[in-house]
PDB file of N, CA, C and O in Angstrom:
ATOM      1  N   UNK A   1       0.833  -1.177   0.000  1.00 58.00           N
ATOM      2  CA  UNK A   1       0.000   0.000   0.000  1.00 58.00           C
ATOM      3  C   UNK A   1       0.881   1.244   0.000  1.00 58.00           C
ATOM      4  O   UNK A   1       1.193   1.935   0.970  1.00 58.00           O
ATOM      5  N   UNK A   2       1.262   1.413  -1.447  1.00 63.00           N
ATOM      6  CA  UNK A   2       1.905   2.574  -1.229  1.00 63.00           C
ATOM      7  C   UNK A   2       1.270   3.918  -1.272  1.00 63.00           C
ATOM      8  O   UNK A   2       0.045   4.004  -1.354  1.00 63.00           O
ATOM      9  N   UNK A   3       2.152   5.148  -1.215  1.00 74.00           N
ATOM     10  CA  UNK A   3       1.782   6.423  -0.947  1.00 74.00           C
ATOM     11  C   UNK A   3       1.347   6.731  -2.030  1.00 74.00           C
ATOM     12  O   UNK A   3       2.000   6.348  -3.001  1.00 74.00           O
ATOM     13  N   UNK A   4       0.237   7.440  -2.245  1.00 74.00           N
ATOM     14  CA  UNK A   4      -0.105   7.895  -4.336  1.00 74.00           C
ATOM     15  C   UNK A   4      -0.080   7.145  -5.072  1.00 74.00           C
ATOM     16  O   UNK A   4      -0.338   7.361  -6.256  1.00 74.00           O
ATOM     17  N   UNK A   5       0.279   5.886  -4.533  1.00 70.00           N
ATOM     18  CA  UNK A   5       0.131   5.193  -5.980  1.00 70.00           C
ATOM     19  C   UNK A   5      -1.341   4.422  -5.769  1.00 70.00           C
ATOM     20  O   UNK A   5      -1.662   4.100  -4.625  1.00 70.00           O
ATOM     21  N   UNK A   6      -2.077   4.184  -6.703  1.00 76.00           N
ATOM     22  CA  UNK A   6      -3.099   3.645  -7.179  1.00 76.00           C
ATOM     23  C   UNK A   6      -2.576   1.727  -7.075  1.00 76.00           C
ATOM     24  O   UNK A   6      -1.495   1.251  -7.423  1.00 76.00           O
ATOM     25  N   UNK A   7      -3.812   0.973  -6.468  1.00 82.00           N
ATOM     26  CA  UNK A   7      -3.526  -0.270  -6.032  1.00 82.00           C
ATOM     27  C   UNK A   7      -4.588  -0.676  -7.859  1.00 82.00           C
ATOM     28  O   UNK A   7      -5.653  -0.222  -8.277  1.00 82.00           O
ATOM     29  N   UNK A   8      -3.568  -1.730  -8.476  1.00 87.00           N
ATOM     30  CA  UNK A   8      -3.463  -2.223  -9.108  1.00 87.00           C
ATOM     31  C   UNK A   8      -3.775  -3.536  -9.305  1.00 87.00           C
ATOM     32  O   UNK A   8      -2.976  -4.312  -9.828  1.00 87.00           O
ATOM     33  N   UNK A   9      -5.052  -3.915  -8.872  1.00 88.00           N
ATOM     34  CA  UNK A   9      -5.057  -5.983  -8.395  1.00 88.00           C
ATOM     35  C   UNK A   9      -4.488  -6.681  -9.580  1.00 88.00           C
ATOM     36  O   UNK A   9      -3.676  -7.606  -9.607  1.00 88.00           O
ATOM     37  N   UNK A  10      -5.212  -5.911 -10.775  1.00 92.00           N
ATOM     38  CA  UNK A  10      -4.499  -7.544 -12.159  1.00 92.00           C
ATOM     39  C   UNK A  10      -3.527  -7.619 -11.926  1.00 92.00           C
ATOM     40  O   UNK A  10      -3.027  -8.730 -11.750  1.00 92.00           O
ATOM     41  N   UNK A  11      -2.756  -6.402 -11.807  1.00 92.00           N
ATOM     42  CA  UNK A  11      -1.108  -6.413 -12.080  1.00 92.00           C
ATOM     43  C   UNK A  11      -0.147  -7.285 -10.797  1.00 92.00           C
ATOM     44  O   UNK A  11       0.950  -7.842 -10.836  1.00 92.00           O
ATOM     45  N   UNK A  12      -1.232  -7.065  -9.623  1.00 91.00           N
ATOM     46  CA  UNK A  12      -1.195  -7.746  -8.216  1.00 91.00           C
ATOM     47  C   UNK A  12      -1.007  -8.886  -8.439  1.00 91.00           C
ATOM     48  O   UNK A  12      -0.039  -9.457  -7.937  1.00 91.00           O
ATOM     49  N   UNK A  13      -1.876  -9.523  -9.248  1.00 93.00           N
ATOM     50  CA  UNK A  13      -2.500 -11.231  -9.354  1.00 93.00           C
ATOM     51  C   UNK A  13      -1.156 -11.711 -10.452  1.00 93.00           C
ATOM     52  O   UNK A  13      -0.213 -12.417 -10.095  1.00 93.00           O
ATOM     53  N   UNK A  14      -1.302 -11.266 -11.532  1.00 95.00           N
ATOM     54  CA  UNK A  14      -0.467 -11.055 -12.460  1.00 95.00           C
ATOM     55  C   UNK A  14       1.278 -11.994 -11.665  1.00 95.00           C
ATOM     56  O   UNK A  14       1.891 -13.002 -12.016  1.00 95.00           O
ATOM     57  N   UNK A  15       1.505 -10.887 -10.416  1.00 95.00           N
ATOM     58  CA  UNK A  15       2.812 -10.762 -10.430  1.00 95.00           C
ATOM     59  C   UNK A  15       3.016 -12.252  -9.193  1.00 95.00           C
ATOM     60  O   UNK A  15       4.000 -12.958  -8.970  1.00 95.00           O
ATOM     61  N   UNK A  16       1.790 -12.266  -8.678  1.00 94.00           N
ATOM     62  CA  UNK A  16       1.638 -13.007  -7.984  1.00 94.00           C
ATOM     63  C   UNK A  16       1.987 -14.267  -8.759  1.00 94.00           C
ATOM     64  O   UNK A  16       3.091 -14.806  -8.678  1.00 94.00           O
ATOM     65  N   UNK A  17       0.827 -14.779  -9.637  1.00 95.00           N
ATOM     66  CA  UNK A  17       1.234 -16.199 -10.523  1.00 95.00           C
ATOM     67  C   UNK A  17       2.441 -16.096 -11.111  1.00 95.00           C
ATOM     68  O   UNK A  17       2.889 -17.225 -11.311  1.00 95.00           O
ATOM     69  N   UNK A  18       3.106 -15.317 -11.445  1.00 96.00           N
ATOM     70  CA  UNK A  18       4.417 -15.284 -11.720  1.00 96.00           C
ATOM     71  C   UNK A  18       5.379 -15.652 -10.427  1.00 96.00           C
ATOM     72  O   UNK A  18       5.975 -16.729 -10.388  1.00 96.00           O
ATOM     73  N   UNK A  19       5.437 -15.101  -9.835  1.00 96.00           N
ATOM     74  CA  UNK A  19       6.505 -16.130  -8.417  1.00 96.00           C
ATOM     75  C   UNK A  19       5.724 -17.337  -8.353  1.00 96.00           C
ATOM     76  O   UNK A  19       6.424 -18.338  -8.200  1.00 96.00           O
ATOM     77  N   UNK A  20       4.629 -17.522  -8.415  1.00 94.00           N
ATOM     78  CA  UNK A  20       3.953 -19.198  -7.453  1.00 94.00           C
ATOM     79  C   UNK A  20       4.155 -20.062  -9.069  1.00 94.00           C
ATOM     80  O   UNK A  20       4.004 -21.284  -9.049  1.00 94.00           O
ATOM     81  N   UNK A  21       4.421 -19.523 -10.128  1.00 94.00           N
ATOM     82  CA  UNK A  21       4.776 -20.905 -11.225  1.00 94.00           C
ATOM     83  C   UNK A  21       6.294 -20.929 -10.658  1.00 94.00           C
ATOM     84  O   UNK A  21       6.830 -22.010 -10.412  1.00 94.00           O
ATOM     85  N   UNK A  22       7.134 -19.392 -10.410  1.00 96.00           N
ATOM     86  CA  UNK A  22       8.494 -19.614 -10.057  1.00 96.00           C
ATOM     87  C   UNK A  22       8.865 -20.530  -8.704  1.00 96.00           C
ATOM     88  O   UNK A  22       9.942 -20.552  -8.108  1.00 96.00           O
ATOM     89  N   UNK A  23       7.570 -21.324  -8.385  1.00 94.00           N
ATOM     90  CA  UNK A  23       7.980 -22.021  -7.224  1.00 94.00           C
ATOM     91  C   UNK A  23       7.837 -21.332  -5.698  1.00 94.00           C
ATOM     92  O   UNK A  23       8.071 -22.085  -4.753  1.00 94.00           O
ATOM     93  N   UNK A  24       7.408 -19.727  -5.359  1.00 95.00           N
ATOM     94  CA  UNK A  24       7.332 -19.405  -4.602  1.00 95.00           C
ATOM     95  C   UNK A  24       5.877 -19.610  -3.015  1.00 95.00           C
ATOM     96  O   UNK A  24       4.752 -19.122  -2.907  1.00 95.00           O
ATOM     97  N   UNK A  25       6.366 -20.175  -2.452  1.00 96.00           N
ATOM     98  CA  UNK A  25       4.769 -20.795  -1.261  1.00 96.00           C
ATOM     99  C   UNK A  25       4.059 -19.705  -1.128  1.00 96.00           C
ATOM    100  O   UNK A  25       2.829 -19.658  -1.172  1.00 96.00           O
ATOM    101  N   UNK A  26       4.801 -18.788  -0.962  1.00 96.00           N
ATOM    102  CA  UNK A  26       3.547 -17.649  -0.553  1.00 96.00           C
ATOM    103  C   UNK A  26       2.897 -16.826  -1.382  1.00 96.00           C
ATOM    104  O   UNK A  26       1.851 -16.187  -1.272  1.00 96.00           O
ATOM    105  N   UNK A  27       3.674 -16.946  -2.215  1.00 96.00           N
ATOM    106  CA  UNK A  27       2.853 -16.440  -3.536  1.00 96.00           C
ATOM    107  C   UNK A  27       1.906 -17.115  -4.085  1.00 96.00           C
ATOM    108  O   UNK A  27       1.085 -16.539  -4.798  1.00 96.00           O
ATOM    109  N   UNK A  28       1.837 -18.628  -3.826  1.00 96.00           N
ATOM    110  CA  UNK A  28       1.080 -19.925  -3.998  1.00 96.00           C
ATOM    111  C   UNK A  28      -0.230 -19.559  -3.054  1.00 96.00           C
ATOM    112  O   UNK A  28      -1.320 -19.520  -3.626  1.00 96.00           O
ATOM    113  N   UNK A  29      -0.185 -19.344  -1.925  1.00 96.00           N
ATOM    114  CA  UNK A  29      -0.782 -19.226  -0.932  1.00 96.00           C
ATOM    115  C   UNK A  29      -1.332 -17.675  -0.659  1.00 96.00           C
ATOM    116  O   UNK A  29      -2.170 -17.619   0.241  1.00 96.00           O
ATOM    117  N   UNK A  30      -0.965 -16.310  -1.345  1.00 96.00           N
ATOM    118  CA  UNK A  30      -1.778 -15.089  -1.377  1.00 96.00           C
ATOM    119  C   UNK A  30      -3.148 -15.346  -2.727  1.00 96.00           C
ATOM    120  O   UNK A  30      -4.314 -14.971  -2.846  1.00 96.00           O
ATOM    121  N   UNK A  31      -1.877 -16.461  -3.823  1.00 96.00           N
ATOM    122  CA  UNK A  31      -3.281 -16.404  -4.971  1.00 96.00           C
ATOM    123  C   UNK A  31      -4.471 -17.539  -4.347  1.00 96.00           C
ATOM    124  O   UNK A  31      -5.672 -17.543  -4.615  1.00 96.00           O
ATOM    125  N   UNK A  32      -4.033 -18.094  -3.813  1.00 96.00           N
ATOM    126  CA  UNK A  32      -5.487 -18.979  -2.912  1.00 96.00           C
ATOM    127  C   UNK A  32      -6.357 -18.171  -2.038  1.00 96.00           C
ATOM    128  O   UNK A  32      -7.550 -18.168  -2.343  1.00 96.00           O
ATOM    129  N   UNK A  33      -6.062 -17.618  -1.207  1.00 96.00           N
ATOM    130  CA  UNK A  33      -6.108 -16.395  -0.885  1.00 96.00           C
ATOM    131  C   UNK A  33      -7.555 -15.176  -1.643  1.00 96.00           C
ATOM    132  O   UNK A  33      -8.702 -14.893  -1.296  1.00 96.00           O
ATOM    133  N   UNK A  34      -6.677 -14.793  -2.740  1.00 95.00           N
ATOM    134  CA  UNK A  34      -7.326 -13.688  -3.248  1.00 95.00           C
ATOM    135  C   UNK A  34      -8.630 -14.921  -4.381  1.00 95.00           C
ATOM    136  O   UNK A  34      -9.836 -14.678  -4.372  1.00 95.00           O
ATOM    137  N   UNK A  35      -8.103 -15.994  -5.124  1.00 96.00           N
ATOM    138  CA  UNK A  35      -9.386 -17.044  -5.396  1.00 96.00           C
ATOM    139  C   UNK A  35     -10.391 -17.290  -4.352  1.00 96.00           C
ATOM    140  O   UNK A  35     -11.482 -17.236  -4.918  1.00 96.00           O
ATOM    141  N   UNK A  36     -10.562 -17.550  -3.021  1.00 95.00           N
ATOM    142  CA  UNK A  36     -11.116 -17.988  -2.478  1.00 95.00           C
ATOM    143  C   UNK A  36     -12.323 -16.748  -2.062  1.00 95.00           C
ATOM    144  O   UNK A  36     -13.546 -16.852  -1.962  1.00 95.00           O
ATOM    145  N   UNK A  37     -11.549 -15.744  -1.902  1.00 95.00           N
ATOM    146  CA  UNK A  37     -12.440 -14.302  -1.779  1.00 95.00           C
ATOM    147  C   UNK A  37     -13.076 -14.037  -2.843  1.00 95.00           C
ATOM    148  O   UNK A  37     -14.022 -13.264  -2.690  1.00 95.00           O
ATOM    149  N   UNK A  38     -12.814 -14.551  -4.248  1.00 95.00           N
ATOM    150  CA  UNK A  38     -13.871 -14.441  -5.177  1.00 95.00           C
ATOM    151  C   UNK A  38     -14.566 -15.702  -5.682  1.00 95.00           C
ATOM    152  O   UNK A  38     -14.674 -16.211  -6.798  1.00 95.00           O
ATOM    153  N   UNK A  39     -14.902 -15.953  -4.737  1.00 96.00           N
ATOM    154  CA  UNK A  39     -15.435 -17.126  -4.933  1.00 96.00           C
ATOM    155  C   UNK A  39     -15.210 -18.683  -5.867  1.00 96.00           C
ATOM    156  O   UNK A  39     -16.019 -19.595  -6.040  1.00 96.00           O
ATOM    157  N   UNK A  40     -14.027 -18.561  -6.273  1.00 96.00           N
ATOM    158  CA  UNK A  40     -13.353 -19.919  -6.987  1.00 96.00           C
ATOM    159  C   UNK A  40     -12.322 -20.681  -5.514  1.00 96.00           C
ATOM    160  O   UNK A  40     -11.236 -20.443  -4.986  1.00 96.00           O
ATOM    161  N   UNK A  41     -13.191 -21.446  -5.369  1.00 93.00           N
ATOM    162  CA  UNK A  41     -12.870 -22.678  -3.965  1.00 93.00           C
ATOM    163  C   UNK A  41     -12.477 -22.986  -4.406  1.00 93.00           C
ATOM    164  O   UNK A  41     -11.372 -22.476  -4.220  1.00 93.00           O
ATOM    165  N   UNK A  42     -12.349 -24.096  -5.599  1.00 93.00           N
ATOM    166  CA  UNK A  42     -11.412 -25.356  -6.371  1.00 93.00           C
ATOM    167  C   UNK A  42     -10.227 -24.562  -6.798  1.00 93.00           C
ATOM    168  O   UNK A  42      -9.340 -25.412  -6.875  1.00 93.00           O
ATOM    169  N   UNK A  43      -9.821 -23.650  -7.053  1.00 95.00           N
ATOM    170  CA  UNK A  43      -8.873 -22.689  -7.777  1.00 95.00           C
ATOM    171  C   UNK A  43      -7.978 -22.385  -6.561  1.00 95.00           C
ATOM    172  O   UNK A  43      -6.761 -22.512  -6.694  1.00 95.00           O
ATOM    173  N   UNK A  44      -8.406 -22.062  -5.596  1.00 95.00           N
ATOM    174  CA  UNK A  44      -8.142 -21.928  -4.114  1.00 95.00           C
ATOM    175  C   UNK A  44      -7.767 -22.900  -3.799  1.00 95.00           C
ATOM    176  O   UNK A  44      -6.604 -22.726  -3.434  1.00 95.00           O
ATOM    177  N   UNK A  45      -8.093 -24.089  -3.681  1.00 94.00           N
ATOM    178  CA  UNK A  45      -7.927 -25.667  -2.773  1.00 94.00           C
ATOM    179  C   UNK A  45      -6.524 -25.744  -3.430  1.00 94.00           C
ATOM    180  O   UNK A  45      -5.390 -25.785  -2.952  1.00 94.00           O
ATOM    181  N   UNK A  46      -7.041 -25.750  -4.790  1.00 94.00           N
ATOM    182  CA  UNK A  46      -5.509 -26.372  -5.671  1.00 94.00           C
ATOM    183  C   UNK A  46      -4.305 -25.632  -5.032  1.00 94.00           C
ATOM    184  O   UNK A  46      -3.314 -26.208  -4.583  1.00 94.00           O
ATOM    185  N   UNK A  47      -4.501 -24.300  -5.042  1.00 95.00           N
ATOM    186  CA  UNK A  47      -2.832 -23.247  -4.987  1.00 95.00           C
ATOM    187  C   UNK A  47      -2.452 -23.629  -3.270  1.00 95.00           C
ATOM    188  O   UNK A  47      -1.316 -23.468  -2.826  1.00 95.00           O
ATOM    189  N   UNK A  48      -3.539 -24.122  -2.479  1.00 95.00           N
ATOM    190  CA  UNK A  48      -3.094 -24.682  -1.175  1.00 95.00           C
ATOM    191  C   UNK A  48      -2.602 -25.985  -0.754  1.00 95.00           C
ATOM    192  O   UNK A  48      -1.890 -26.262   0.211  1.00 95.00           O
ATOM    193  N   UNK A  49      -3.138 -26.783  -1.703  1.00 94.00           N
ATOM    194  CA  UNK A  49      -2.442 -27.861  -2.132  1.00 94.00           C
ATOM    195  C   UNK A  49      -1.165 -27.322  -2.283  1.00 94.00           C
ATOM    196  O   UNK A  49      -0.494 -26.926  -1.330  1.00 94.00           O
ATOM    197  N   UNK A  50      -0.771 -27.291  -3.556  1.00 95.00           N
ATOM    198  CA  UNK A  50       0.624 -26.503  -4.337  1.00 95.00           C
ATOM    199  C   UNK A  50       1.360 -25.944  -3.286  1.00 95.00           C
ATOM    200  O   UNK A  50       2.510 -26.383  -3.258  1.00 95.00           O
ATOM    201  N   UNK A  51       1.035 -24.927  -2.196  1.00 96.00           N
ATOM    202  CA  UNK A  51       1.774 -23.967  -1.284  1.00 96.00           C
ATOM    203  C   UNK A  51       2.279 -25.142  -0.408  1.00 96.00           C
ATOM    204  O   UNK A  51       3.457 -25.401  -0.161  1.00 96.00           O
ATOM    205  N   UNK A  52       0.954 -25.942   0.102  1.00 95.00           N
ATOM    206  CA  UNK A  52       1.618 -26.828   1.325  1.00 95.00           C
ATOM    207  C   UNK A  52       2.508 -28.122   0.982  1.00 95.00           C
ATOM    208  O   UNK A  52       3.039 -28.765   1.887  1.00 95.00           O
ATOM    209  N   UNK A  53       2.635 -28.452  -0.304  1.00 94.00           N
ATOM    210  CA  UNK A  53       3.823 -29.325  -0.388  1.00 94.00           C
ATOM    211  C   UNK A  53       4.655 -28.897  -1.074  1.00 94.00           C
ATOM    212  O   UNK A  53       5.155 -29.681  -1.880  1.00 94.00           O
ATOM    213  N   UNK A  54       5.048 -27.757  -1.043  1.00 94.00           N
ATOM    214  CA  UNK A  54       5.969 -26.694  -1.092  1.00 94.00           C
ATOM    215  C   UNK A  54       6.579 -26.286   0.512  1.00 94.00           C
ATOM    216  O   UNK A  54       7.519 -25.501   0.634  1.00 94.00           O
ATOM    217  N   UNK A  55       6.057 -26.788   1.429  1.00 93.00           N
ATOM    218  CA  UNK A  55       6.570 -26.521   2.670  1.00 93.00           C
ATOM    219  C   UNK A  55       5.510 -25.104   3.551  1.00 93.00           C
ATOM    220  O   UNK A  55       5.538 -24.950   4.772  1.00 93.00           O
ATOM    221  N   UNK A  56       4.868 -24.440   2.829  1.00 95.00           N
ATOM    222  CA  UNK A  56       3.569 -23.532   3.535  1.00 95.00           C
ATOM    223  C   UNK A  56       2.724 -23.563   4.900  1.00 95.00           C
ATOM    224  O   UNK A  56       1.499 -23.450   4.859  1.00 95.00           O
ATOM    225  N   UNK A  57       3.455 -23.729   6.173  1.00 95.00           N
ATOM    226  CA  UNK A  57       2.611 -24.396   7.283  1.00 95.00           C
ATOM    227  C   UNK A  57       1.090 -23.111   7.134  1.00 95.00           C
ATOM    228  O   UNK A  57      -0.079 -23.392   7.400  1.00 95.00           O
ATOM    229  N   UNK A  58       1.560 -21.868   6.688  1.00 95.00           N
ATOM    230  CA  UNK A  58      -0.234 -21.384   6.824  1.00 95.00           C
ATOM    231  C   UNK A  58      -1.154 -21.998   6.496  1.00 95.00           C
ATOM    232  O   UNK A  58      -2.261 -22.161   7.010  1.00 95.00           O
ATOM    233  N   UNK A  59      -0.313 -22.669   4.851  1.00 95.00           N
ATOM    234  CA  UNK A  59      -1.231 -23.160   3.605  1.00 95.00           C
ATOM    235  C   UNK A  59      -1.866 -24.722   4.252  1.00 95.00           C
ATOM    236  O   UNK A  59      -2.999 -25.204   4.233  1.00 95.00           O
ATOM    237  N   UNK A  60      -0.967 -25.061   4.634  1.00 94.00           N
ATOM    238  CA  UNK A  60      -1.178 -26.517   5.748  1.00 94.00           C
ATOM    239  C   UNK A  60      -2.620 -26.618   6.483  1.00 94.00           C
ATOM    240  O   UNK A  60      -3.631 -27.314   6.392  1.00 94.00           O
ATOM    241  N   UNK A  61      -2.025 -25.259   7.460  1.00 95.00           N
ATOM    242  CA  UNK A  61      -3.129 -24.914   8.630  1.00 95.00           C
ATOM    243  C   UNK A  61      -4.717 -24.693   7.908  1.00 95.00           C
ATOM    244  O   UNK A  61      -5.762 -25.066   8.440  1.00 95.00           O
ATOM    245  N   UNK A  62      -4.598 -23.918   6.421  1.00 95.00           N
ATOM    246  CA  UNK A  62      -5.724 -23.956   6.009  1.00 95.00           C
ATOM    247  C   UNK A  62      -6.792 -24.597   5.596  1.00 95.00           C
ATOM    248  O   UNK A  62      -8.012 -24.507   5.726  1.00 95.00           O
ATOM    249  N   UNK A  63      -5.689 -25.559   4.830  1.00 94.00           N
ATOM    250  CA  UNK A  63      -6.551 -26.651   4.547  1.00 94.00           C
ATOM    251  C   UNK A  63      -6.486 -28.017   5.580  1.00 94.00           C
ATOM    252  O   UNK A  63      -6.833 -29.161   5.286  1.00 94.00           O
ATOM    253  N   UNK A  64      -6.186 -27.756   6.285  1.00 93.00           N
ATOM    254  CA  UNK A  64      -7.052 -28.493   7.744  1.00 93.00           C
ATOM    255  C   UNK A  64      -8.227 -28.356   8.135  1.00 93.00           C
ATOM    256  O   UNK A  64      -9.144 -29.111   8.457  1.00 93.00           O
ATOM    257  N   UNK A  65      -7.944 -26.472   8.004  1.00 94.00           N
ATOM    258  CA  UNK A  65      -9.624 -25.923   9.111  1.00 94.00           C
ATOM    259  C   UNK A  65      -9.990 -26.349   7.551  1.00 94.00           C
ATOM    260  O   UNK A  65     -10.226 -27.427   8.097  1.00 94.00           O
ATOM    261  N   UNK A  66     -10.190 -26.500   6.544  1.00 92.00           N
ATOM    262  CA  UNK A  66     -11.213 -26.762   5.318  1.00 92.00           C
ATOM    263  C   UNK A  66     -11.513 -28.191   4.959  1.00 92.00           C
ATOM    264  O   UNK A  66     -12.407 -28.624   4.231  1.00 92.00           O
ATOM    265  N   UNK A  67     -10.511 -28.875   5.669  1.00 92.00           N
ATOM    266  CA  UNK A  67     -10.808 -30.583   5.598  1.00 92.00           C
ATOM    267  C   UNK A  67     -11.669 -30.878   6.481  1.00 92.00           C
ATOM    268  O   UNK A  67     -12.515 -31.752   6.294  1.00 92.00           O
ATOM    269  N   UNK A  68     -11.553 -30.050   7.786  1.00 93.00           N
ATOM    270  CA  UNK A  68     -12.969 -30.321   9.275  1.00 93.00           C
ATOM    271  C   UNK A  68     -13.642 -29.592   8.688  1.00 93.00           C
ATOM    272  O   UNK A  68     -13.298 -30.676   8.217  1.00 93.00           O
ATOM    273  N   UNK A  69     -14.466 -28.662   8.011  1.00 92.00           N
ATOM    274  CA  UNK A  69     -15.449 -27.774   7.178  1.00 92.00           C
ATOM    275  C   UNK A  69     -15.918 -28.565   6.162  1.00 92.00           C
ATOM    276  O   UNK A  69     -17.093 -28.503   5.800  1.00 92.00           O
ATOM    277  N   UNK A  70     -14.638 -29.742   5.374  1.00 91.00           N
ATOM    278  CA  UNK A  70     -15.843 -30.183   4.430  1.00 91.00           C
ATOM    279  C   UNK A  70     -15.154 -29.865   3.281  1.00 91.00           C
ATOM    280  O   UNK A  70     -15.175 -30.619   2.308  1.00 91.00           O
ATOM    281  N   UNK A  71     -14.582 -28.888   3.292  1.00 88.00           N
ATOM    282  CA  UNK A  71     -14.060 -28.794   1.465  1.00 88.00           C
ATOM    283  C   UNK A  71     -13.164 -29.350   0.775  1.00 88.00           C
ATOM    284  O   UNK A  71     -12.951 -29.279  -0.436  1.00 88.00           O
ATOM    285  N   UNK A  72     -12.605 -29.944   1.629  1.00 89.00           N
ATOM    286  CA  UNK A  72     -11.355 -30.732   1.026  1.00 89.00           C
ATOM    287  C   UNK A  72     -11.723 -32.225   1.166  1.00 89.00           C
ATOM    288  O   UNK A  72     -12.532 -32.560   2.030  1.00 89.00           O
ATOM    289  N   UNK A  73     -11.255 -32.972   0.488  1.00 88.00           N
ATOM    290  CA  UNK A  73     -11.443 -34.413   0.101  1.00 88.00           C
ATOM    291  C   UNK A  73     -10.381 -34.945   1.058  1.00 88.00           C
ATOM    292  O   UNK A  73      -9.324 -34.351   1.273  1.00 88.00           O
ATOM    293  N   UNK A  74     -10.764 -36.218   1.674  1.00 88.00           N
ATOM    294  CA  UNK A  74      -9.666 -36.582   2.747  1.00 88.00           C
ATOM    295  C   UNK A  74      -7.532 -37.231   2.287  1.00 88.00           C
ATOM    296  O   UNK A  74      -6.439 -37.346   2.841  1.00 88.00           O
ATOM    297  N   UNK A  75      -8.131 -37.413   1.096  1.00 87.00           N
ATOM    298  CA  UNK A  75      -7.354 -37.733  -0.082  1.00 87.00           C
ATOM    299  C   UNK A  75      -6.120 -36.526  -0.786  1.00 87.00           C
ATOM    300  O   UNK A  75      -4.950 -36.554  -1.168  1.00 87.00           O
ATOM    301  N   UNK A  76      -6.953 -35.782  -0.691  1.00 83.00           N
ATOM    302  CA  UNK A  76      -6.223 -34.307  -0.916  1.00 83.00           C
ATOM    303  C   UNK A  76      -5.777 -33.694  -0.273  1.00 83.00           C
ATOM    304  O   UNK A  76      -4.839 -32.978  -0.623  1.00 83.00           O
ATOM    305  N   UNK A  77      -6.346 -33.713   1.171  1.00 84.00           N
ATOM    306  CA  UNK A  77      -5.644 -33.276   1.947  1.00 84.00           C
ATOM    307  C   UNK A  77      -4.162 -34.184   2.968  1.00 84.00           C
ATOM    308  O   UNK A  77      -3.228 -33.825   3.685  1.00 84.00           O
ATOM    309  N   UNK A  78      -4.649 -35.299   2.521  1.00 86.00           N
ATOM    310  CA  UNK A  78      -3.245 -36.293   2.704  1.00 86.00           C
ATOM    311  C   UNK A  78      -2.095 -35.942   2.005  1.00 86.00           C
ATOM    312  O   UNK A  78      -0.969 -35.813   2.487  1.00 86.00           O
ATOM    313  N   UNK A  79      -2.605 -35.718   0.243  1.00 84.00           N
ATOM    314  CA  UNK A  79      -1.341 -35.541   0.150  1.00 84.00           C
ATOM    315  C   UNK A  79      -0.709 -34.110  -0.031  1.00 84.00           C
ATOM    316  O   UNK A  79       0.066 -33.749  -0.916  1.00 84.00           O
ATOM    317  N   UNK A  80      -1.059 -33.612   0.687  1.00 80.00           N
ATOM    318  CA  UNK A  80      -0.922 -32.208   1.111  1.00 80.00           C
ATOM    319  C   UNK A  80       0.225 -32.243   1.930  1.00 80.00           C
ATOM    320  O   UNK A  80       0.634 -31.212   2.464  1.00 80.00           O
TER     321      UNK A  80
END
């Protein structure tokens, strides 16, 4: 959030999938993140998948509380 400058999401998202193909967890784990707030769950599940066997304990923690909720398949979240 910078000073004067105008917040930019494509370019946000954009730069984002660019580190999380470069392998980055948290970049894996902000685009799950910003999917899940617009309503694409499966798009979301996947990049938390991806983050947490990448080493991501948030991404981990998340899809735990979403495996006791129901959204995750017990399968998926194993191999998580």
């Amino acid at each position: 959030e910078g000073l004067g400058v105008e917040k930019d999401k494509k370019r946000e998202v954009y730069h984002l999938e660019v580190a999380a193909i470069g392998g980055h967890p948290d970049a894996r784990n902000n685009l799950a993140c910003f999917e899940w707030e617009n309503s694409r769950h499966d798009r979301a599940l996947q990049h938390w998948i991806v983050a947490a066997k990448l080493g991501d304990e948030s991404s981990v923690d998340t899809l735990e509380d979403a495996y006791r909720k129901g959204y995750v398949r017990k399968e998926d979240f194993a191999s998580a």
